[in-house]
PDB file of N, CA and C in Angstrom:
ATOM      1  N   MET F   1      38.536   8.974 -46.800  1.00  0.00           N
ATOM      2  CA  MET F   1      39.077   7.710 -46.352  1.00  0.00           C
ATOM      3  C   MET F   1      38.266   7.241 -45.145  1.00  0.00           C
ATOM      4  N   SER F   2      37.946   5.974 -45.116  1.00  0.00           N
ATOM      5  CA  SER F   2      37.230   5.369 -43.998  1.00  0.00           C
ATOM      6  C   SER F   2      38.168   4.461 -43.227  1.00  0.00           C
ATOM      7  N   VAL F   3      37.895   4.310 -41.958  1.00  0.00           N
ATOM      8  CA  VAL F   3      38.725   3.461 -41.103  1.00  0.00           C
ATOM      9  C   VAL F   3      37.839   2.414 -40.454  1.00  0.00           C
ATOM     10  N   LEU F   4      38.311   1.180 -40.449  1.00  0.00           N
ATOM     11  CA  LEU F   4      37.599   0.078 -39.823  1.00  0.00           C
ATOM     12  C   LEU F   4      38.571  -0.582 -38.851  1.00  0.00           C
ATOM     13  N   HIS F   5      38.186  -0.680 -37.576  1.00  0.00           N
ATOM     14  CA  HIS F   5      39.084  -1.247 -36.564  1.00  0.00           C
ATOM     15  C   HIS F   5      39.305  -2.738 -36.817  1.00  0.00           C
ATOM     16  N   PHE F   6      40.533  -3.153 -36.752  1.00  0.00           N
ATOM     17  CA  PHE F   6      40.907  -4.552 -36.875  1.00  0.00           C
ATOM     18  C   PHE F   6      41.530  -4.963 -35.570  1.00  0.00           C
ATOM     19  N   PRO F   7      41.748  -6.191 -35.261  1.00  0.00           N
ATOM     20  CA  PRO F   7      41.549  -7.349 -36.113  1.00  0.00           C
ATOM     21  C   PRO F   7      40.132  -7.904 -36.016  1.00  0.00           C
ATOM     22  N   ARG F   8      39.768  -8.616 -37.031  1.00  0.00           N
ATOM     23  CA  ARG F   8      38.521  -9.369 -37.105  1.00  0.00           C
ATOM     24  C   ARG F   8      37.279  -8.547 -36.773  1.00  0.00           C
ATOM     25  N   ALA F   9      36.965  -7.604 -37.639  1.00  0.00           N
ATOM     26  CA  ALA F   9      35.745  -6.810 -37.472  1.00  0.00           C
ATOM     27  C   ALA F   9      34.533  -7.723 -37.605  1.00  0.00           C
ATOM     28  N   SER F  10      33.589  -7.609 -36.693  1.00  0.00           N
ATOM     29  CA  SER F  10      32.402  -8.455 -36.659  1.00  0.00           C
ATOM     30  C   SER F  10      31.324  -7.880 -37.564  1.00  0.00           C
ATOM     31  N   VAL F  11      30.773  -8.719 -38.445  1.00  0.00           N
ATOM     32  CA  VAL F  11      29.743  -8.299 -39.400  1.00  0.00           C
ATOM     33  C   VAL F  11      28.704  -9.404 -39.566  1.00  0.00           C
ATOM     34  N   ASN F  12      27.584  -9.064 -40.196  1.00  0.00           N
ATOM     35  CA  ASN F  12      26.592 -10.056 -40.621  1.00  0.00           C
ATOM     36  C   ASN F  12      26.603 -10.105 -42.139  1.00  0.00           C
ATOM     37  N   ARG F  13      26.566 -11.298 -42.705  1.00  0.00           N
ATOM     38  CA  ARG F  13      26.497 -11.432 -44.160  1.00  0.00           C
ATOM     39  C   ARG F  13      25.086 -11.112 -44.618  1.00  0.00           C
ATOM     40  N   GLY F  14      24.973 -10.164 -45.549  1.00  0.00           N
ATOM     41  CA  GLY F  14      23.680  -9.694 -46.017  1.00  0.00           C
ATOM     42  C   GLY F  14      22.834 -10.765 -46.658  1.00  0.00           C
ATOM     43  N   ARG F  15      23.448 -11.696 -47.346  1.00  0.00           N
ATOM     44  CA  ARG F  15      22.652 -12.741 -48.014  1.00  0.00           C
ATOM     45  C   ARG F  15      22.060 -13.740 -47.019  1.00  0.00           C
ATOM     46  N   LEU F  16      22.517 -13.687 -45.755  1.00  0.00           N
ATOM     47  CA  LEU F  16      22.025 -14.609 -44.738  1.00  0.00           C
ATOM     48  C   LEU F  16      21.175 -13.929 -43.670  1.00  0.00           C
ATOM     49  N   SER F  17      20.977 -12.603 -43.778  1.00  0.00           N
ATOM     50  CA  SER F  17      20.236 -11.897 -42.739  1.00  0.00           C
ATOM     51  C   SER F  17      19.675 -10.587 -43.268  1.00  0.00           C
ATOM     52  N   GLU F  18      18.889  -9.927 -42.435  1.00  0.00           N
ATOM     53  CA  GLU F  18      18.357  -8.597 -42.715  1.00  0.00           C
ATOM     54  C   GLU F  18      19.166  -7.598 -41.887  1.00  0.00           C
ATOM     55  N   PRO F  19      19.246  -6.326 -42.309  1.00  0.00           N
ATOM     56  CA  PRO F  19      20.054  -5.347 -41.566  1.00  0.00           C
ATOM     57  C   PRO F  19      19.721  -5.279 -40.071  1.00  0.00           C
ATOM     58  N   GLU F  20      18.439  -5.309 -39.722  1.00  0.00           N
ATOM     59  CA  GLU F  20      18.074  -5.196 -38.309  1.00  0.00           C
ATOM     60  C   GLU F  20      18.541  -6.399 -37.480  1.00  0.00           C
ATOM     61  N   ASP F  21      18.856  -7.517 -38.131  1.00  0.00           N
ATOM     62  CA  ASP F  21      19.374  -8.683 -37.406  1.00  0.00           C
ATOM     63  C   ASP F  21      20.715  -8.381 -36.737  1.00  0.00           C
ATOM     64  N   ALA F  22      21.485  -7.456 -37.318  1.00  0.00           N
ATOM     65  CA  ALA F  22      22.794  -7.113 -36.752  1.00  0.00           C
ATOM     66  C   ALA F  22      22.661  -6.416 -35.399  1.00  0.00           C
ATOM     67  N   LEU F  23      21.482  -5.879 -35.116  1.00  0.00           N
ATOM     68  CA  LEU F  23      21.261  -5.140 -33.877  1.00  0.00           C
ATOM     69  C   LEU F  23      20.520  -5.946 -32.812  1.00  0.00           C
ATOM     70  N   PHE F  24      20.253  -7.214 -33.118  1.00  0.00           N
ATOM     71  CA  PHE F  24      19.507  -8.037 -32.164  1.00  0.00           C
ATOM     72  C   PHE F  24      20.309  -8.261 -30.886  1.00  0.00           C
ATOM     73  N   SER F  25      19.645  -8.058 -29.765  1.00  0.00           N
ATOM     74  CA  SER F  25      20.217  -8.358 -28.462  1.00  0.00           C
ATOM     75  C   SER F  25      19.059  -8.573 -27.502  1.00  0.00           C
ATOM     76  N   GLU F  26      19.078  -9.674 -26.775  1.00  0.00           N
ATOM     77  CA  GLU F  26      18.020  -9.935 -25.796  1.00  0.00           C
ATOM     78  C   GLU F  26      17.993  -8.879 -24.701  1.00  0.00           C
ATOM     79  N   THR F  27      19.124  -8.208 -24.468  1.00  0.00           N
ATOM     80  CA  THR F  27      19.189  -7.179 -23.419  1.00  0.00           C
ATOM     81  C   THR F  27      18.948  -5.775 -23.969  1.00  0.00           C
ATOM     82  N   GLY F  28      18.836  -5.631 -25.304  1.00  0.00           N
ATOM     83  CA  GLY F  28      18.598  -4.323 -25.906  1.00  0.00           C
ATOM     84  C   GLY F  28      19.820  -3.427 -25.928  1.00  0.00           C
ATOM     85  N   GLU F  29      21.011  -4.011 -25.801  1.00  0.00           N
ATOM     86  CA  GLU F  29      22.226  -3.192 -25.726  1.00  0.00           C
ATOM     87  C   GLU F  29      22.525  -2.418 -27.009  1.00  0.00           C
ATOM     88  N   TYR F  30      21.916  -2.789 -28.144  1.00  0.00           N
ATOM     89  CA  TYR F  30      22.167  -2.084 -29.401  1.00  0.00           C
ATOM     90  C   TYR F  30      21.010  -1.185 -29.812  1.00  0.00           C
ATOM     91  N   ASN F  31      20.017  -1.023 -28.949  1.00  0.00           N
ATOM     92  CA  ASN F  31      18.884  -0.143 -29.247  1.00  0.00           C
ATOM     93  C   ASN F  31      19.385   1.260 -29.558  1.00  0.00           C
ATOM     94  N   GLY F  32      18.848   1.856 -30.616  1.00  0.00           N
ATOM     95  CA  GLY F  32      19.226   3.210 -30.994  1.00  0.00           C
ATOM     96  C   GLY F  32      20.428   3.297 -31.912  1.00  0.00           C
ATOM     97  N   LEU F  33      21.092   2.176 -32.183  1.00  0.00           N
ATOM     98  CA  LEU F  33      22.238   2.179 -33.089  1.00  0.00           C
ATOM     99  C   LEU F  33      21.784   1.919 -34.513  1.00  0.00           C
ATOM    100  N   GLY F  34      22.655   2.122 -35.479  1.00  0.00           N
ATOM    101  CA  GLY F  34      22.339   1.908 -36.884  1.00  0.00           C
ATOM    102  C   GLY F  34      23.212   0.834 -37.493  1.00  0.00           C
ATOM    103  N   VAL F  35      23.005   0.594 -38.778  1.00  0.00           N
ATOM    104  CA  VAL F  35      23.733  -0.436 -39.521  1.00  0.00           C
ATOM    105  C   VAL F  35      24.311   0.196 -40.776  1.00  0.00           C
ATOM    106  N   ILE F  36      25.548  -0.140 -41.123  1.00  0.00           N
ATOM    107  CA  ILE F  36      26.121   0.299 -42.390  1.00  0.00           C
ATOM    108  C   ILE F  36      26.292  -0.913 -43.291  1.00  0.00           C
ATOM    109  N   GLU F  37      26.357  -0.663 -44.572  1.00  0.00           N
ATOM    110  CA  GLU F  37      26.535  -1.739 -45.553  1.00  0.00           C
ATOM    111  C   GLU F  37      27.895  -1.611 -46.195  1.00  0.00           C
ATOM    112  N   LEU F  38      28.624  -2.717 -46.280  1.00  0.00           N
ATOM    113  CA  LEU F  38      29.900  -2.792 -46.979  1.00  0.00           C
ATOM    114  C   LEU F  38      29.720  -3.725 -48.159  1.00  0.00           C
ATOM    115  N   ARG F  39      30.048  -3.284 -49.332  1.00  0.00           N
ATOM    116  CA  ARG F  39      29.949  -4.137 -50.521  1.00  0.00           C
ATOM    117  C   ARG F  39      31.269  -4.859 -50.730  1.00  0.00           C
ATOM    118  N   VAL F  40      31.185  -6.143 -50.983  1.00  0.00           N
ATOM    119  CA  VAL F  40      32.369  -6.956 -51.229  1.00  0.00           C
ATOM    120  C   VAL F  40      32.348  -7.377 -52.693  1.00  0.00           C
ATOM    121  N   VAL F  41      33.446  -7.124 -53.400  1.00  0.00           N
ATOM    122  CA  VAL F  41      33.507  -7.456 -54.820  1.00  0.00           C
ATOM    123  C   VAL F  41      34.524  -8.539 -55.124  1.00  0.00           C
ATOM    124  N   GLY F  42      35.221  -9.006 -54.137  1.00  0.00           N
ATOM    125  CA  GLY F  42      36.209 -10.061 -54.360  1.00  0.00           C
ATOM    126  C   GLY F  42      37.463  -9.760 -53.562  1.00  0.00           C
ATOM    127  N   PRO F  43      38.475 -10.585 -53.707  1.00  0.00           N
ATOM    128  CA  PRO F  43      39.719 -10.338 -52.969  1.00  0.00           C
ATOM    129  C   PRO F  43      40.250  -8.943 -53.271  1.00  0.00           C
ATOM    130  N   SER F  44      40.721  -8.261 -52.243  1.00  0.00           N
ATOM    131  CA  SER F  44      41.232  -6.902 -52.390  1.00  0.00           C
ATOM    132  C   SER F  44      42.624  -6.829 -51.792  1.00  0.00           C
ATOM    133  N   ARG F  45      43.527  -6.216 -52.530  1.00  0.00           N
ATOM    134  CA  ARG F  45      44.890  -6.055 -52.038  1.00  0.00           C
ATOM    135  C   ARG F  45      45.216  -4.565 -51.977  1.00  0.00           C
ATOM    136  N   ASP F  46      45.873  -4.156 -50.912  1.00  0.00           N
ATOM    137  CA  ASP F  46      46.262  -2.768 -50.732  1.00  0.00           C
ATOM    138  C   ASP F  46      47.725  -2.626 -51.154  1.00  0.00           C
ATOM    139  N   HIS F  47      47.936  -1.999 -52.319  1.00  0.00           N
ATOM    140  CA  HIS F  47      49.292  -1.815 -52.852  1.00  0.00           C
ATOM    141  C   HIS F  47      49.594  -0.322 -52.997  1.00  0.00           C
ATOM    142  N   ARG F  48      49.147   0.505 -52.067  1.00  0.00           N
ATOM    143  CA  ARG F  48      49.237   1.952 -52.246  1.00  0.00           C
ATOM    144  C   ARG F  48      50.656   2.494 -52.299  1.00  0.00           C
ATOM    145  N   ALA F  49      51.559   1.905 -51.613  1.00  0.00           N
ATOM    146  CA  ALA F  49      52.924   2.431 -51.619  1.00  0.00           C
ATOM    147  C   ALA F  49      53.912   1.289 -51.459  1.00  0.00           C
ATOM    148  N   ALA F  50      55.021   1.399 -52.147  1.00  0.00           N
ATOM    149  CA  ALA F  50      56.029   0.338 -52.092  1.00  0.00           C
ATOM    150  C   ALA F  50      56.594   0.176 -50.683  1.00  0.00           C
ATOM    151  N   THR F  51      56.527   1.235 -49.877  1.00  0.00           N
ATOM    152  CA  THR F  51      57.078   1.166 -48.521  1.00  0.00           C
ATOM    153  C   THR F  51      56.101   0.567 -47.532  1.00  0.00           C
ATOM    154  N   ARG F  52      54.862   0.399 -47.927  1.00  0.00           N
ATOM    155  CA  ARG F  52      53.847  -0.178 -47.038  1.00  0.00           C
ATOM    156  C   ARG F  52      53.717  -1.672 -47.287  1.00  0.00           C
ATOM    157  N   ALA F  53      53.273  -2.356 -46.261  1.00  0.00           N
ATOM    158  CA  ALA F  53      53.012  -3.784 -46.408  1.00  0.00           C
ATOM    159  C   ALA F  53      51.746  -3.977 -47.238  1.00  0.00           C
ATOM    160  N   CYS F  54      51.646  -5.077 -47.904  1.00  0.00           N
ATOM    161  CA  CYS F  54      50.481  -5.420 -48.714  1.00  0.00           C
ATOM    162  C   CYS F  54      49.613  -6.386 -47.915  1.00  0.00           C
ATOM    163  N   TYR F  55      48.286  -6.158 -47.943  1.00  0.00           N
ATOM    164  CA  TYR F  55      47.357  -6.987 -47.193  1.00  0.00           C
ATOM    165  C   TYR F  55      46.264  -7.533 -48.087  1.00  0.00           C
ATOM    166  N   THR F  56      45.818  -8.726 -47.794  1.00  0.00           N
ATOM    167  CA  THR F  56      44.671  -9.339 -48.439  1.00  0.00           C
ATOM    168  C   THR F  56      43.542  -9.362 -47.421  1.00  0.00           C
ATOM    169  N   PHE F  57      42.341  -8.931 -47.838  1.00  0.00           N
ATOM    170  CA  PHE F  57      41.172  -8.918 -46.965  1.00  0.00           C
ATOM    171  C   PHE F  57      40.198  -9.981 -47.426  1.00  0.00           C
ATOM    172  N   TYR F  58      39.566 -10.674 -46.481  1.00  0.00           N
ATOM    173  CA  TYR F  58      38.620 -11.726 -46.824  1.00  0.00           C
ATOM    174  C   TYR F  58      37.621 -11.901 -45.690  1.00  0.00           C
ATOM    175  N   MET F  59      36.483 -12.504 -46.032  1.00  0.00           N
ATOM    176  CA  MET F  59      35.443 -12.792 -45.047  1.00  0.00           C
ATOM    177  C   MET F  59      35.605 -14.216 -44.547  1.00  0.00           C
ATOM    178  N   GLU F  60      35.397 -14.396 -43.252  1.00  0.00           N
ATOM    179  CA  GLU F  60      35.397 -15.734 -42.663  1.00  0.00           C
ATOM    180  C   GLU F  60      34.062 -15.926 -41.955  1.00  0.00           C
ATOM    181  N   HIS F  61      33.313 -16.956 -42.354  1.00  0.00           N
ATOM    182  CA  HIS F  61      32.014 -17.233 -41.748  1.00  0.00           C
ATOM    183  C   HIS F  61      32.252 -17.822 -40.361  1.00  0.00           C
ATOM    184  N   THR F  62      31.772 -17.121 -39.319  1.00  0.00           N
ATOM    185  CA  THR F  62      31.960 -17.545 -37.930  1.00  0.00           C
ATOM    186  C   THR F  62      30.606 -17.492 -37.221  1.00  0.00           C
ATOM    187  N   PRO F  63      29.714 -18.423 -37.537  1.00  0.00           N
ATOM    188  CA  PRO F  63      28.359 -18.373 -36.971  1.00  0.00           C
ATOM    189  C   PRO F  63      28.364 -18.461 -35.448  1.00  0.00           C
ATOM    190  N   LEU F  64      27.398 -17.759 -34.848  1.00  0.00           N
ATOM    191  CA  LEU F  64      27.184 -17.810 -33.404  1.00  0.00           C
ATOM    192  C   LEU F  64      25.930 -18.624 -33.122  1.00  0.00           C
ATOM    193  N   ASP F  65      25.739 -19.045 -31.904  1.00  0.00           N
ATOM    194  CA  ASP F  65      24.559 -19.843 -31.554  1.00  0.00           C
ATOM    195  C   ASP F  65      23.262 -19.124 -31.909  1.00  0.00           C
ATOM    196  N   ASP F  66      23.226 -17.810 -31.712  1.00  0.00           N
ATOM    197  CA  ASP F  66      22.005 -17.048 -31.994  1.00  0.00           C
ATOM    198  C   ASP F  66      22.101 -16.176 -33.247  1.00  0.00           C
ATOM    199  N   ASN F  67      23.155 -16.391 -34.071  1.00  0.00           N
ATOM    200  CA  ASN F  67      23.336 -15.579 -35.277  1.00  0.00           C
ATOM    201  C   ASN F  67      24.140 -16.348 -36.318  1.00  0.00           C
ATOM    202  N   TYR F  68      23.424 -17.093 -37.186  1.00  0.00           N
ATOM    203  CA  TYR F  68      24.098 -17.904 -38.204  1.00  0.00           C
ATOM    204  C   TYR F  68      24.857 -17.048 -39.202  1.00  0.00           C
ATOM    205  N   SER F  69      24.415 -15.826 -39.468  1.00  0.00           N
ATOM    206  CA  SER F  69      25.038 -14.987 -40.495  1.00  0.00           C
ATOM    207  C   SER F  69      26.309 -14.278 -40.019  1.00  0.00           C
ATOM    208  N   HIS F  70      26.670 -14.413 -38.745  1.00  0.00           N
ATOM    209  CA  HIS F  70      27.848 -13.727 -38.220  1.00  0.00           C
ATOM    210  C   HIS F  70      29.107 -14.143 -38.978  1.00  0.00           C
ATOM    211  N   SER F  71      29.891 -13.149 -39.345  1.00  0.00           N
ATOM    212  CA  SER F  71      31.161 -13.360 -40.041  1.00  0.00           C
ATOM    213  C   SER F  71      32.166 -12.339 -39.526  1.00  0.00           C
ATOM    214  N   GLU F  72      33.417 -12.510 -39.919  1.00  0.00           N
ATOM    215  CA  GLU F  72      34.455 -11.575 -39.528  1.00  0.00           C
ATOM    216  C   GLU F  72      35.257 -11.177 -40.757  1.00  0.00           C
ATOM    217  N   ILE F  73      35.643  -9.899 -40.816  1.00  0.00           N
ATOM    218  CA  ILE F  73      36.525  -9.428 -41.869  1.00  0.00           C
ATOM    219  C   ILE F  73      37.939  -9.665 -41.371  1.00  0.00           C
ATOM    220  N   CYS F  74      38.702 -10.435 -42.113  1.00  0.00           N
ATOM    221  CA  CYS F  74      40.057 -10.793 -41.707  1.00  0.00           C
ATOM    222  C   CYS F  74      41.060 -10.217 -42.697  1.00  0.00           C
ATOM    223  N   SER F  75      42.302 -10.166 -42.291  1.00  0.00           N
ATOM    224  CA  SER F  75      43.358  -9.698 -43.187  1.00  0.00           C
ATOM    225  C   SER F  75      44.608 -10.530 -42.964  1.00  0.00           C
ATOM    226  N   GLU F  76      45.358 -10.691 -44.028  1.00  0.00           N
ATOM    227  CA  GLU F  76      46.654 -11.358 -43.971  1.00  0.00           C
ATOM    228  C   GLU F  76      47.644 -10.510 -44.741  1.00  0.00           C
ATOM    229  N   GLN F  77      48.860 -10.509 -44.275  1.00  0.00           N
ATOM    230  CA  GLN F  77      49.890  -9.821 -45.021  1.00  0.00           C
ATOM    231  C   GLN F  77      50.216 -10.660 -46.246  1.00  0.00           C
ATOM    232  N   ALA F  78      50.346 -10.023 -47.398  1.00  0.00           N
ATOM    233  CA  ALA F  78      50.657 -10.738 -48.630  1.00  0.00           C
ATOM    234  C   ALA F  78      52.172 -10.714 -48.852  1.00  0.00           C
ATOM    235  N   PRO F  79      52.798 -11.745 -49.392  1.00  0.00           N
ATOM    236  CA  PRO F  79      52.088 -12.964 -49.761  1.00  0.00           C
ATOM    237  C   PRO F  79      51.539 -13.647 -48.517  1.00  0.00           C
ATOM    238  N   CYS F  80      50.443 -14.332 -48.688  1.00  0.00           N
ATOM    239  CA  CYS F  80      49.731 -14.926 -47.560  1.00  0.00           C
ATOM    240  C   CYS F  80      50.636 -15.879 -46.785  1.00  0.00           C
ATOM    241  N   THR F  81      50.688 -15.646 -45.492  1.00  0.00           N
ATOM    242  CA  THR F  81      51.538 -16.450 -44.628  1.00  0.00           C
ATOM    243  C   THR F  81      50.726 -17.386 -43.752  1.00  0.00           C
ATOM    244  N   GLY F  82      49.380 -17.190 -43.738  1.00  0.00           N
ATOM    245  CA  GLY F  82      48.546 -17.985 -42.862  1.00  0.00           C
ATOM    246  C   GLY F  82      48.430 -17.387 -41.476  1.00  0.00           C
ATOM    247  N   ARG F  83      49.096 -16.265 -41.234  1.00  0.00           N
ATOM    248  CA  ARG F  83      49.053 -15.593 -39.943  1.00  0.00           C
ATOM    249  C   ARG F  83      48.236 -14.320 -40.065  1.00  0.00           C
ATOM    250  N   LEU F  84      47.311 -14.105 -39.136  1.00  0.00           N
ATOM    251  CA  LEU F  84      46.501 -12.893 -39.115  1.00  0.00           C
ATOM    252  C   LEU F  84      47.372 -11.695 -38.853  1.00  0.00           C
ATOM    253  N   ARG F  85      47.188 -10.629 -39.628  1.00  0.00           N
ATOM    254  CA  ARG F  85      47.935  -9.390 -39.455  1.00  0.00           C
ATOM    255  C   ARG F  85      46.976  -8.220 -39.302  1.00  0.00           C
ATOM    256  N   THR F  86      47.346  -7.263 -38.500  1.00  0.00           N
ATOM    257  CA  THR F  86      46.566  -6.053 -38.333  1.00  0.00           C
ATOM    258  C   THR F  86      47.153  -4.968 -39.225  1.00  0.00           C
ATOM    259  N   PRO F  87      46.365  -4.419 -40.190  1.00  0.00           N
ATOM    260  CA  PRO F  87      46.896  -3.344 -41.034  1.00  0.00           C
ATOM    261  C   PRO F  87      47.307  -2.152 -40.181  1.00  0.00           C
ATOM    262  N   ARG F  88      48.361  -1.496 -40.570  1.00  0.00           N
ATOM    263  CA  ARG F  88      48.871  -0.306 -39.841  1.00  0.00           C
ATOM    264  C   ARG F  88      48.639   0.925 -40.667  1.00  0.00           C
TER     265      ARG F  88
END
């Protein structure tokens, strides 16, 4: 099992950038770090247990001045309420 900290994990969209673009910093603060790849296949819902809440995960394009490919992984409790939720 892998864990990804929420809310709104910061990522670069692969179709808009190269892996090393995720480490760009004018101050070099990310020097020596690496990049992981997450494959997205479409909307995903977590229905593992009836006692757990169900979440929908999606990408939101949030470009920065120096990084057009910047996006965030977001989640909403299903059924979608329009309010951001942090999975527990």
